[in-house]
Short mmCIF file of C-alpha atoms in Angstrom, two decimals:
data_model
loop_
_atom_site.label_atom_id
_atom_site.label_comp_id
_atom_site.label_asym_id
_atom_site.label_seq_id
_atom_site.Cartn_x
_atom_site.Cartn_y
_atom_site.Cartn_z
CA MET A 230 -8.33 -12.79 22.96
CA ARG A 231 -6.74 -16.31 23.70
CA GLU A 232 -6.71 -15.75 27.30
CA ASP A 233 -9.99 -13.91 27.49
CA LEU A 234 -11.54 -16.91 25.84
CA ASN A 235 -9.60 -19.38 27.68
CA MET A 236 -8.20 -20.86 24.19
CA LEU A 237 -5.84 -23.61 24.51
CA GLY A 238 -3.27 -26.11 22.46
CA THR A 239 -3.88 -25.30 18.29
CA GLU A 240 -7.43 -23.65 18.66
CA LEU A 241 -5.59 -20.31 17.62
CA ASN A 242 -4.51 -22.33 14.78
CA LYS A 243 -7.65 -23.86 13.70
CA ILE A 244 -9.64 -20.22 13.78
CA THR A 245 -7.41 -19.50 10.91
CA THR A 246 -7.69 -23.06 9.42
CA ILE A 247 -11.70 -22.78 9.60
CA PHE A 248 -11.85 -19.01 8.06
CA THR A 249 -9.29 -20.63 5.26
CA CYS A 250 -11.98 -23.55 4.67
CA GLY A 251 -14.65 -20.53 3.93
CA TYR A 252 -12.31 -18.81 2.10
CA ILE A 253 -11.78 -21.76 -0.44
CA ILE A 254 -15.23 -22.81 -0.98
CA GLY A 255 -16.02 -18.93 -2.12
CA MET A 256 -13.52 -18.75 -4.24
CA ILE A 257 -14.46 -19.71 -7.50
CA PRO A 258 -18.39 -19.45 -7.39
CA ASN A 259 -17.27 -15.29 -6.32
CA ASN A 260 -15.18 -15.20 -9.58
CA ILE A 261 -17.96 -16.40 -11.63
CA MET A 262 -20.91 -14.27 -10.17
CA LEU A 263 -18.33 -11.41 -11.49
CA HIS A 264 -19.87 -12.53 -14.95
CA VAL A 265 -23.45 -12.53 -13.72
CA VAL A 266 -23.92 -9.60 -11.03
CA PRO A 267 -22.24 -6.52 -12.00
CA PRO A 268 -18.86 -6.46 -10.14
CA ARG A 269 -19.87 -3.09 -8.78
CA ILE A 270 -22.83 -4.79 -6.66
CA TRP A 271 -20.96 -8.00 -5.81
CA LEU A 272 -17.79 -6.70 -4.38
CA PRO A 273 -19.20 -4.07 -1.83
CA LEU A 274 -22.24 -6.38 -1.33
CA MET A 275 -19.54 -9.13 -0.20
CA GLN A 276 -17.90 -6.43 1.96
CA ILE A 277 -21.05 -5.48 4.04
CA ILE A 278 -21.67 -8.93 4.95
CA TRP A 279 -17.78 -9.04 5.92
CA GLY A 280 -18.11 -6.09 8.39
CA VAL A 281 -21.38 -7.26 10.18
CA LEU A 282 -19.78 -10.47 10.94
CA THR A 283 -16.77 -8.47 12.21
CA PHE A 284 -18.88 -6.54 14.63
CA CYS A 285 -20.21 -10.05 15.77
CA THR A 286 -16.66 -11.18 16.28
CA SER A 287 -16.87 -8.73 18.75
CA ALA A 288 -19.44 -10.26 21.33
CA VAL A 289 -18.58 -13.59 21.43
CA HIS A 290 -17.79 -15.88 24.28
CA ARG A 291 -17.06 -18.87 23.47
CA VAL A 292 -14.15 -19.88 20.85
CA GLU A 293 -16.65 -22.27 19.27
CA GLN A 294 -18.56 -18.94 17.86
CA ILE A 295 -15.39 -17.36 16.36
CA TYR A 296 -14.98 -20.68 14.46
CA ALA A 297 -18.72 -20.31 12.97
CA ILE A 298 -18.63 -16.04 12.23
CA ARG A 299 -15.02 -17.41 10.79
CA PHE A 300 -16.03 -19.50 8.06
CA PHE A 301 -19.00 -17.41 6.44
CA GLN A 302 -16.37 -14.31 6.99
CA GLY A 303 -14.35 -16.30 4.95
CA MET A 304 -16.52 -16.89 2.47
CA ALA A 305 -17.15 -13.22 2.10
CA GLU A 306 -13.62 -12.22 1.87
CA SER A 307 -12.95 -14.63 -0.96
CA SER A 308 -14.56 -12.50 -3.09
CA THR A 309 -12.27 -9.34 -3.03
CA PHE A 310 -8.78 -10.33 -3.85
CA VAL A 311 -8.50 -12.60 -7.04
CA GLY A 312 -11.74 -10.74 -7.84
CA THR A 313 -9.99 -7.13 -8.27
CA HIS A 314 -6.75 -9.26 -9.93
CA TYR A 315 -9.61 -10.54 -12.37
CA ILE A 316 -11.07 -7.00 -12.94
CA LEU A 317 -7.33 -5.20 -13.20
CA GLY A 318 -6.54 -7.77 -16.00
CA SER A 319 -9.74 -6.45 -17.95
CA TRP A 320 -8.25 -2.49 -17.82
CA TYR A 321 -4.65 -2.93 -18.27
CA LYS A 322 -2.26 -4.21 -20.90
CA SER A 323 0.45 -6.14 -19.79
CA PRO A 324 3.31 -3.45 -19.72
CA GLU A 325 0.58 -1.53 -17.28
CA LEU A 326 -0.20 -5.08 -15.40
CA GLY A 327 2.59 -5.23 -12.69
CA LYS A 328 2.14 -1.97 -11.15
CA ARG A 329 -1.29 -1.99 -10.75
CA SER A 330 -1.20 -5.07 -9.12
CA GLY A 331 1.38 -4.27 -7.02
CA LEU A 332 -0.10 -1.20 -6.10
CA PHE A 333 -3.57 -3.69 -5.33
CA THR A 334 -1.51 -5.71 -3.28
CA SER A 335 0.43 -3.50 -1.27
CA SER A 336 -2.71 -1.47 -0.24
CA GLY A 337 -3.39 -4.96 1.07
CA LEU A 338 -0.58 -4.70 3.36
CA ILE A 339 -0.67 -1.27 4.18
CA GLY A 340 -3.87 -2.50 5.65
CA THR A 341 -2.27 -5.08 7.72
CA LEU A 342 0.37 -2.52 8.38
CA PHE A 343 -2.00 -0.39 10.05
CA SER A 344 -3.70 -3.10 11.81
CA GLY A 345 -0.31 -3.50 13.90
CA ILE A 346 -0.28 0.08 14.51
CA LEU A 347 -4.01 0.00 15.25
CA GLN A 348 -3.99 -3.36 17.65
CA ALA A 349 -1.25 -1.81 19.70
CA ALA A 350 -3.12 1.83 20.07
CA VAL A 351 -6.71 0.11 20.69
CA TYR A 352 -4.96 -2.10 23.89
CA LYS A 353 -3.68 0.64 25.36
CA HIS A 354 -6.10 3.39 25.08
CA LEU A 355 -9.52 1.19 25.35
CA ASN A 356 -8.99 -1.52 27.06
CA GLY A 357 -11.14 -1.45 30.06
CA ARG A 358 -13.56 0.95 28.47
CA SER A 359 -17.06 0.14 29.24
CA GLY A 360 -16.07 -3.13 30.36
CA LEU A 361 -14.91 -4.53 26.83
CA THR A 362 -11.21 -5.91 26.49
CA GLY A 363 -9.10 -4.26 23.63
CA TRP A 364 -9.39 -6.94 21.53
CA ARG A 365 -13.45 -6.70 21.17
CA TRP A 366 -12.82 -3.01 20.35
CA LEU A 367 -10.49 -3.50 17.55
CA PHE A 368 -13.15 -5.66 15.96
CA ILE A 369 -15.66 -3.22 16.45
CA ILE A 370 -13.21 -0.79 14.76
CA ASP A 371 -12.90 -2.83 11.95
CA GLY A 372 -16.40 -2.97 11.31
CA ILE A 373 -16.56 0.59 11.60
CA ILE A 374 -14.22 1.34 8.74
CA THR A 375 -15.04 -1.23 6.62
CA LEU A 376 -19.04 -0.08 6.31
CA PRO A 377 -18.27 3.15 4.77
CA ILE A 378 -15.55 1.62 2.11
CA ALA A 379 -18.62 -0.65 1.04
CA VAL A 380 -20.79 2.12 0.23
CA TYR A 381 -17.90 3.83 -1.48
CA GLY A 382 -17.75 0.87 -4.07
CA PHE A 383 -21.23 0.41 -4.74
CA LEU A 384 -20.86 4.07 -5.86
CA ILE A 385 -17.11 4.30 -7.59
CA PHE A 386 -16.24 0.49 -8.82
CA PRO A 387 -16.18 0.98 -12.25
CA ASP A 388 -16.93 -2.64 -13.48
CA VAL A 389 -15.22 -3.89 -16.32
CA PRO A 390 -14.27 -1.60 -19.70
CA GLN A 391 -17.42 -3.64 -21.94
CA THR A 392 -20.20 -2.78 -19.46
CA THR A 393 -18.63 0.11 -17.30
CA LYS A 394 -21.09 3.13 -16.05
CA ALA A 395 -18.64 4.94 -14.26
CA PHE A 396 -20.18 8.33 -14.15
CA TYR A 397 -16.54 9.84 -13.83
CA LEU A 398 -15.53 8.36 -17.09
CA THR A 399 -16.90 10.43 -20.59
CA GLU A 400 -18.20 8.11 -23.44
CA GLU A 401 -14.75 8.96 -25.30
CA GLU A 402 -12.79 7.49 -22.35
CA LYS A 403 -15.16 4.17 -22.26
CA ASP A 404 -14.51 3.47 -26.02
CA LEU A 405 -11.06 3.94 -25.72
CA ALA A 406 -10.87 1.47 -22.44
CA TYR A 407 -12.57 -0.92 -24.76
CA THR A 408 -10.66 -0.37 -28.19
CA ARG A 409 -7.24 -0.06 -26.56
CA LEU A 410 -7.23 -3.47 -25.32
CA GLN A 411 -8.43 -4.94 -28.22
CA GLY A 412 -5.12 -7.89 -29.25
CA GLU A 413 -4.39 -7.96 -25.74
CA VAL A 414 -7.34 -9.38 -23.86
CA GLN A 415 -10.29 -10.67 -25.02
CA VAL A 416 -12.90 -7.84 -24.72
CA ASP A 417 -15.65 -9.60 -25.97
CA ARG A 418 -17.53 -11.30 -22.92
CA PRO A 419 -19.54 -14.30 -24.51
CA PRO A 420 -21.83 -15.89 -21.86
CA LEU A 421 -21.23 -18.51 -19.74
CA SER A 422 -21.74 -22.20 -20.79
CA TRP A 423 -20.07 -25.62 -19.84
CA SER A 424 -17.24 -25.64 -22.62
CA LEU A 425 -15.46 -23.35 -19.94
CA ALA A 426 -14.91 -26.59 -17.84
CA HIS A 427 -13.42 -28.15 -20.61
CA ARG A 428 -11.19 -25.46 -21.70
CA VAL A 429 -9.97 -24.82 -18.15
CA LEU A 430 -9.29 -29.14 -17.67
CA GLY A 431 -7.75 -29.26 -21.17
CA ARG A 432 -5.41 -26.54 -21.15
CA TRP A 433 -2.01 -26.75 -19.18
CA ARG A 434 -2.62 -22.78 -17.60
CA TRP A 435 -5.19 -23.62 -14.99
CA TYR A 436 -2.92 -26.80 -13.37
CA ALA A 437 0.72 -24.99 -13.65
CA CYS A 438 -0.45 -21.45 -12.18
CA SER A 439 -2.32 -23.27 -9.68
CA LEU A 440 0.46 -25.24 -9.03
CA LEU A 441 2.56 -22.30 -8.90
CA PHE A 442 0.81 -19.82 -6.17
CA ALA A 443 -0.11 -22.86 -4.30
CA ILE A 444 3.54 -23.65 -3.33
CA SER A 445 4.98 -19.88 -3.72
CA GLY A 446 2.25 -18.74 -1.66
CA GLU A 447 3.27 -20.89 1.34
CA THR A 448 6.32 -18.45 1.40
CA GLU A 449 4.29 -15.99 2.76
CA SER A 450 3.85 -18.37 6.09
CA LEU A 451 6.01 -16.20 8.67
CA GLY A 452 3.98 -13.28 7.90
CA SER A 453 1.02 -14.65 7.15
CA ASN A 454 0.72 -16.58 10.79
CA ASN A 455 2.13 -14.28 12.88
CA ILE A 456 4.98 -16.50 13.56
CA MET A 457 7.10 -13.51 14.75
CA GLY A 458 4.55 -12.47 17.33
CA GLN A 459 4.66 -15.59 18.60
CA TRP A 460 8.47 -15.87 18.75
CA LEU A 461 8.33 -12.57 20.52
CA LYS A 462 5.13 -13.82 23.32
CA ALA A 463 7.16 -17.06 23.75
CA ILE A 464 10.54 -15.39 24.53
CA GLY A 465 9.19 -12.82 26.87
CA GLY A 466 10.62 -9.64 27.89
CA TYR A 467 8.39 -7.60 25.70
CA THR A 468 4.93 -5.53 26.25
CA VAL A 469 1.76 -6.33 24.20
CA GLU A 470 2.41 -3.11 22.32
CA GLN A 471 5.94 -4.21 21.36
CA ILE A 472 4.52 -7.34 20.41
CA ASP A 473 1.52 -5.79 18.32
CA PHE A 474 3.87 -3.36 16.85
CA TYR A 475 7.54 -5.05 16.03
CA PRO A 476 5.89 -7.10 13.26
CA SER A 477 4.92 -4.51 11.30
CA GLY A 478 8.74 -4.83 9.94
CA VAL A 479 7.83 -7.71 7.97
CA THR A 480 4.83 -5.83 6.50
CA ALA A 481 7.13 -3.00 5.62
CA VAL A 482 9.54 -5.22 3.57
CA ALA A 483 6.67 -6.81 1.76
CA ILE A 484 5.36 -3.24 0.86
CA ALA A 485 8.53 -2.02 -0.58
CA SER A 486 9.73 -5.42 -2.26
CA THR A 487 5.92 -5.70 -4.02
CA LEU A 488 6.16 -1.89 -5.34
CA ILE A 489 9.57 -2.39 -6.73
CA CYS A 490 9.45 -5.76 -8.26
CA ALA A 491 6.34 -5.16 -10.08
CA THR A 492 7.53 -2.03 -11.45
CA TRP A 493 10.71 -3.80 -12.49
CA THR A 494 8.50 -7.08 -14.07
CA ASP A 495 6.70 -3.96 -16.55
CA TYR A 496 9.79 -2.26 -17.31
CA THR A 497 11.48 -5.75 -18.14
CA ARG A 498 8.39 -7.46 -19.09
CA VAL A 499 9.69 -10.87 -17.70
CA ARG A 500 7.76 -11.58 -14.56
CA TRP A 501 9.87 -14.99 -13.43
CA PRO A 502 13.27 -13.22 -11.62
CA VAL A 503 10.22 -11.84 -8.65
CA LEU A 504 9.93 -15.33 -7.58
CA VAL A 505 13.56 -16.38 -7.56
CA TYR A 506 14.50 -13.31 -5.54
CA MET A 507 11.71 -14.24 -2.73
CA SER A 508 12.74 -17.55 -2.84
CA VAL A 509 16.48 -17.15 -1.89
CA ALA A 510 15.19 -14.39 0.73
CA CYS A 511 13.20 -16.72 2.58
CA ILE A 512 15.77 -19.61 2.56
CA ILE A 513 18.20 -17.21 4.18
CA ALA A 514 15.69 -16.36 6.79
CA ALA A 515 14.98 -19.81 7.63
CA ILE A 516 18.74 -20.88 7.93
CA CYS A 517 19.06 -18.09 10.13
CA ILE A 518 16.15 -18.88 12.35
CA LEU A 519 17.06 -22.36 12.48
CA VAL A 520 20.35 -21.82 13.88
CA TRP A 521 18.87 -21.33 17.40
CA SER A 522 22.36 -19.72 18.54
CA SER A 523 22.26 -16.61 16.38
CA PRO A 524 21.59 -13.34 17.80
CA THR A 525 18.16 -12.12 18.98
CA GLY A 526 19.28 -8.89 15.97
CA LEU A 527 19.91 -11.75 13.56
CA LYS A 528 16.29 -13.52 14.08
CA PHE A 529 14.71 -9.91 13.54
CA PHE A 530 16.63 -9.35 9.97
CA ALA A 531 15.52 -12.70 9.51
CA TYR A 532 11.66 -12.21 9.94
CA TYR A 533 12.07 -9.28 8.58
CA ILE A 534 13.54 -10.27 5.04
CA ALA A 535 11.35 -12.90 4.90
CA GLY A 536 8.23 -10.33 4.23
CA ALA A 537 10.13 -10.31 0.51
CA SER A 538 7.64 -13.41 -0.13
CA TYR A 539 4.70 -11.00 -0.80
CA ALA A 540 6.79 -9.71 -4.04
CA GLY A 541 5.51 -12.61 -5.52
CA GLN A 542 1.13 -12.01 -5.22
CA ALA A 543 1.49 -9.16 -7.47
CA THR A 544 3.60 -11.10 -10.29
CA THR A 545 2.38 -14.18 -10.15
CA PHE A 546 -1.40 -12.94 -10.72
CA ALA A 547 -0.17 -10.36 -12.91
CA TRP A 548 1.11 -13.17 -14.94
CA ALA A 549 -1.52 -15.48 -14.86
CA ASN A 550 -3.51 -12.46 -16.33
CA GLU A 551 -0.87 -12.25 -19.34
CA ILE A 552 -0.67 -16.02 -19.64
CA CYS A 553 -4.69 -16.58 -19.81
CA ALA A 554 -5.63 -13.13 -21.76
CA ASP A 555 -6.72 -14.65 -24.66
CA ASP A 556 -9.81 -16.22 -22.66
CA ASP A 557 -11.90 -14.21 -20.45
CA HIS A 558 -13.71 -16.80 -18.51
CA GLU A 559 -10.63 -18.74 -18.05
CA ARG A 560 -8.68 -16.32 -16.70
CA SER A 561 -11.65 -15.51 -13.94
CA VAL A 562 -11.33 -19.29 -12.94
CA VAL A 563 -7.92 -19.65 -13.23
CA LEU A 564 -7.19 -16.66 -10.91
CA ALA A 565 -9.32 -17.96 -8.53
CA SER A 566 -8.20 -21.66 -8.55
CA MET A 567 -4.51 -19.88 -7.92
CA ASN A 568 -6.18 -18.27 -4.79
CA MET A 569 -7.90 -21.11 -3.85
CA TRP A 570 -5.32 -24.07 -4.26
CA ASN A 571 -3.08 -22.16 -2.16
CA ASN A 572 -5.25 -21.74 0.57
CA VAL A 573 -6.27 -25.63 0.26
CA VAL A 574 -2.95 -26.04 1.65
CA ASN A 575 -3.00 -23.19 4.12
CA ALA A 576 -6.01 -24.81 5.68
CA TRP A 577 -4.08 -27.91 7.44
CA TRP A 578 0.01 -26.05 6.58
CA SER A 579 0.07 -23.71 9.98
CA ILE A 580 -1.49 -26.55 12.06
CA VAL A 581 1.39 -29.26 11.13
CA PHE A 582 4.01 -26.80 10.27
CA TYR A 583 3.63 -23.62 12.95
CA PRO A 584 1.12 -24.40 15.61
CA ALA A 585 1.57 -22.64 18.59
CA THR A 586 2.87 -25.13 21.08
CA ASP A 587 6.05 -24.97 18.74
CA ALA A 588 6.64 -21.56 19.75
CA PRO A 589 9.30 -19.92 19.98
CA ARG A 590 11.70 -22.25 17.47
CA PHE A 591 9.60 -23.49 14.98
CA GLN A 592 11.90 -25.68 13.72
CA LYS A 593 9.11 -28.16 11.38
CA GLY A 594 8.18 -24.88 9.87
CA MET A 595 11.73 -23.12 9.08
CA ILE A 596 12.64 -26.77 7.28
CA ALA A 597 9.56 -26.52 5.59
CA MET A 598 9.84 -23.18 4.35
CA LEU A 599 13.53 -24.33 2.79
CA CYS A 600 11.62 -27.29 0.83
CA ILE A 601 8.86 -24.88 -0.62
CA SER A 602 11.23 -22.45 -1.38
CA VAL A 603 13.58 -24.81 -3.36
CA ALA A 604 10.05 -26.03 -4.76
CA THR A 605 9.04 -22.46 -5.73
CA LEU A 606 11.99 -22.18 -7.99
CA GLY A 607 11.13 -25.57 -9.73
CA VAL A 608 7.72 -24.62 -10.39
CA THR A 609 8.76 -21.15 -11.68
CA TYR A 610 10.49 -22.52 -14.44
CA LEU A 611 7.85 -25.53 -15.31
CA VAL A 612 5.84 -22.49 -15.77
CA TYR A 613 7.76 -20.01 -17.85
CA TYR A 614 9.13 -23.12 -19.90
CA LEU A 615 5.16 -23.88 -20.72
CA GLU A 616 4.42 -20.32 -21.20
CA GLN A 617 7.16 -20.04 -24.00
CA ARG A 618 6.58 -23.44 -25.56
CA GLU A 619 2.55 -21.66 -26.03
CA ARG A 620 4.16 -18.78 -27.49
CA ARG A 621 6.39 -21.00 -30.16
CA ARG A 622 3.49 -22.58 -31.27
CA ARG A 623 1.03 -19.64 -31.80
CA HIS A 624 4.06 -17.86 -33.57
CA GLY A 625 4.53 -21.05 -35.85
CA GLU A 626 0.70 -21.42 -36.58
CA HIS A 627 0.80 -17.70 -37.30
CA HIS A 628 3.24 -17.76 -39.43
CA ASN A 629 2.34 -21.07 -41.33
CA PRO A 630 -0.02 -20.99 -44.43
CA GLU A 631 -3.03 -22.87 -45.01
CA PRO A 632 -3.44 -23.33 -48.79
CA GLU A 633 -6.44 -25.76 -48.19
CA THR A 634 -8.44 -23.25 -46.95
CA GLY A 635 -7.95 -21.34 -50.40
CA VAL A 636 -7.86 -18.35 -48.14
CA THR A 637 -5.05 -16.31 -48.50
CA GLY A 638 -3.06 -14.09 -45.96
CA GLU A 639 -3.88 -11.18 -47.92
CA ASP A 640 -6.96 -11.80 -47.40
CA GLU A 641 -7.27 -12.46 -43.57
CA LYS A 642 -5.48 -9.04 -43.42
CA ARG A 643 -8.15 -7.70 -45.07
CA ASP A 644 -10.70 -9.20 -42.54
CA ALA A 645 -9.12 -8.05 -39.75
CA ARG A 646 -9.35 -4.63 -40.74
CA THR A 647 -12.95 -4.95 -41.77
CA ILE A 648 -13.47 -6.55 -38.21
CA GLY A 649 -12.00 -3.71 -36.57
CA HIS A 650 -14.00 -1.01 -38.46
CA VAL A 651 -16.88 -2.70 -37.61
CA GLN A 652 -16.34 -3.18 -34.01
CA GLN A 653 -14.87 0.93 -34.21
#
């Protein structure tokens, strides 16, 4: 694509940055819309818009056209990742959430893995067919894949337990999905109000969780910016098919790390060690690549082990779902804000630290990777400390009698049982 459109300098990086800007702007509004429009309508609608814009990309003739398309594509795509994490947090209990978040995140990574294989196959078999270059065919095929899945979403997506109309669930199953979550998450859905802003900004959760993913998400830079592919192309000696295919190993490690870590966190009910694991893996990768005299095989190992950074996605969002489980609206905003602030950093991170002109060494980027990995360790501890402090305070309030109200502990228990019977 770069050669076909005569792209120069950092224009390839700018495409990613402009997409990220659209992604940032659409994040919170899209998640709030899930409280206004049923998710089974809103999310597939955004996917249809994404698919149409993908078809449009196959027909561009100037890089400026890609800039405009990718901006609006980013706004549509911003609905999906955090929107689905919000839906998962609405259906599953804490010891179930990590695996489900891991399966969802891995499905996206499998799509990325498939994309590398698809790129190589399209270039090999369709390049030049009907007068179209291989990269144009790739966007056409992506659009063809997308639209039927959007239709599938209109028919199958279950909304949330309180409002689900899924035809494949019985009335008993719908009731169970609702009642089993009482005491785990906020099961009622109060109307939106301006008090949401006060609640979000008046607690530590929005600040700490946003900071956590804003920083830890940048450990994914080697994969998200296809640094390995740019390295292979810059050093030469590899075919276009190999340059498309070899980086798939990064995604394979990402998938394995995500599934194993997510399952482990559900079993242990502890999330923070996953962020330690991925930070250490990224530190090792950055050092191996910084030492430029290291053999090519070690650099392959370094890029592949950096795929461990993706394990933090499922874990971090499952963790935030747990932290904000008592406030449905706050949870949707916090989840969206986490991804939003990460992409605020993404908007300039690749241009500053991973410009295409720095290939193949990306020295600034590797130094930045070392720094961001260490910072991730620090913020992980901060979130863990604040979470534990809030739990201790809640535990203390729960066991602290309040005689001035004239209500005894037995009265409270009896009222709780009465409310439970009414809800059932």
